[in-house]
Short mmCIF file of C-alpha atoms in Angstrom, two decimals:
data_model
loop_
_atom_site.label_atom_id
_atom_site.label_comp_id
_atom_site.label_asym_id
_atom_site.label_seq_id
_atom_site.Cartn_x
_atom_site.Cartn_y
_atom_site.Cartn_z
CA UNK A 1 -0.13 -0.20 -0.19
CA UNK A 2 2.90 2.47 0.57
CA UNK A 3 4.35 2.01 -2.55
CA UNK A 4 0.85 3.02 -4.31
CA UNK A 5 0.63 6.02 -2.02
CA UNK A 6 4.24 7.49 -3.38
CA UNK A 7 3.35 6.49 -7.12
CA UNK A 8 0.02 8.79 -6.33
CA UNK A 9 1.90 11.49 -5.00
CA UNK A 10 4.41 10.85 -7.94
CA UNK A 11 1.60 11.68 -10.17
CA UNK A 12 0.57 14.64 -8.58
CA UNK A 13 3.99 16.60 -8.34
CA UNK A 14 4.60 15.33 -12.22
CA UNK A 15 1.11 16.59 -12.74
CA UNK A 16 1.74 20.03 -11.32
CA UNK A 17 5.81 20.20 -13.01
CA UNK A 18 4.07 19.41 -16.43
CA UNK A 19 2.25 22.20 -16.09
CA UNK A 20 4.48 24.37 -14.78
CA UNK A 21 6.70 23.26 -18.11
CA UNK A 22 3.91 23.72 -20.00
CA UNK A 23 3.49 27.49 -19.14
CA UNK A 24 7.29 28.12 -19.16
CA UNK A 25 7.74 26.54 -22.55
CA UNK A 26 5.58 29.35 -24.33
CA UNK A 27 8.04 31.92 -23.21
CA UNK A 28 11.71 30.95 -22.80
CA UNK A 29 13.13 34.08 -21.50
CA UNK A 30 11.70 36.06 -18.54
CA UNK A 31 12.81 39.52 -17.53
CA UNK A 32 13.42 38.64 -13.68
CA UNK A 33 13.31 36.16 -11.18
CA UNK A 34 10.40 37.77 -9.75
CA UNK A 35 8.57 37.98 -12.99
CA UNK A 36 8.96 33.96 -13.16
CA UNK A 37 7.35 33.51 -9.87
CA UNK A 38 4.69 35.22 -10.47
CA UNK A 39 3.99 33.26 -13.73
CA UNK A 40 4.41 29.87 -11.45
CA UNK A 41 2.37 31.74 -8.75
CA UNK A 42 -0.75 32.04 -11.37
CA UNK A 43 -0.28 28.75 -12.89
CA UNK A 44 -0.51 26.89 -9.74
CA UNK A 45 -3.36 29.16 -8.61
CA UNK A 46 -4.88 28.07 -11.75
CA UNK A 47 -4.06 24.18 -11.23
CA UNK A 48 -5.47 24.19 -8.18
CA UNK A 49 -8.64 25.21 -9.41
CA UNK A 50 -9.41 21.82 -11.43
CA UNK A 51 -8.18 19.65 -8.49
CA UNK A 52 -11.43 18.64 -7.00
CA UNK A 53 -10.43 14.92 -6.23
CA UNK A 54 -9.74 13.53 -2.45
CA UNK A 55 -6.68 11.17 -2.25
CA UNK A 56 -6.76 8.02 -0.66
CA UNK A 57 -5.31 8.89 2.93
CA UNK A 58 -4.94 12.44 2.77
CA UNK A 59 -6.14 12.89 6.06
CA UNK A 60 -3.16 11.07 7.05
CA UNK A 61 -0.72 13.04 5.25
CA UNK A 62 -2.39 16.25 6.38
CA UNK A 63 -2.02 15.57 10.53
CA UNK A 64 1.74 14.49 9.27
CA UNK A 65 2.68 18.22 7.25
CA UNK A 66 1.11 19.67 10.24
CA UNK A 67 3.29 18.32 13.22
CA UNK A 68 5.80 18.77 10.40
CA UNK A 69 4.91 22.38 9.41
CA UNK A 70 2.05 23.49 11.83
CA UNK A 71 3.15 27.64 11.40
CA UNK A 72 3.09 27.01 7.58
CA UNK A 73 -0.58 25.38 7.22
CA UNK A 74 -2.41 27.29 9.56
CA UNK A 75 -3.25 29.83 7.54
CA UNK A 76 -4.65 27.90 4.85
CA UNK A 77 -6.56 25.65 7.45
#
């Protein structure tokens, strides 16, 4: 079961990276690092809107993330 979970997580990360590549492929040169960060932020916002599926064991993953990164996650919970 653990390897299946890792595979699902890997697929999610690869999907996000695919979206980043799609956005950055059309524009090969950015005037500054800040402009690239803004572009990736907007791409992330668009991807998040499309995520509707809830993943198995997500509650367990979220609890572990809260233990590790509580101060970063409290604003999103």
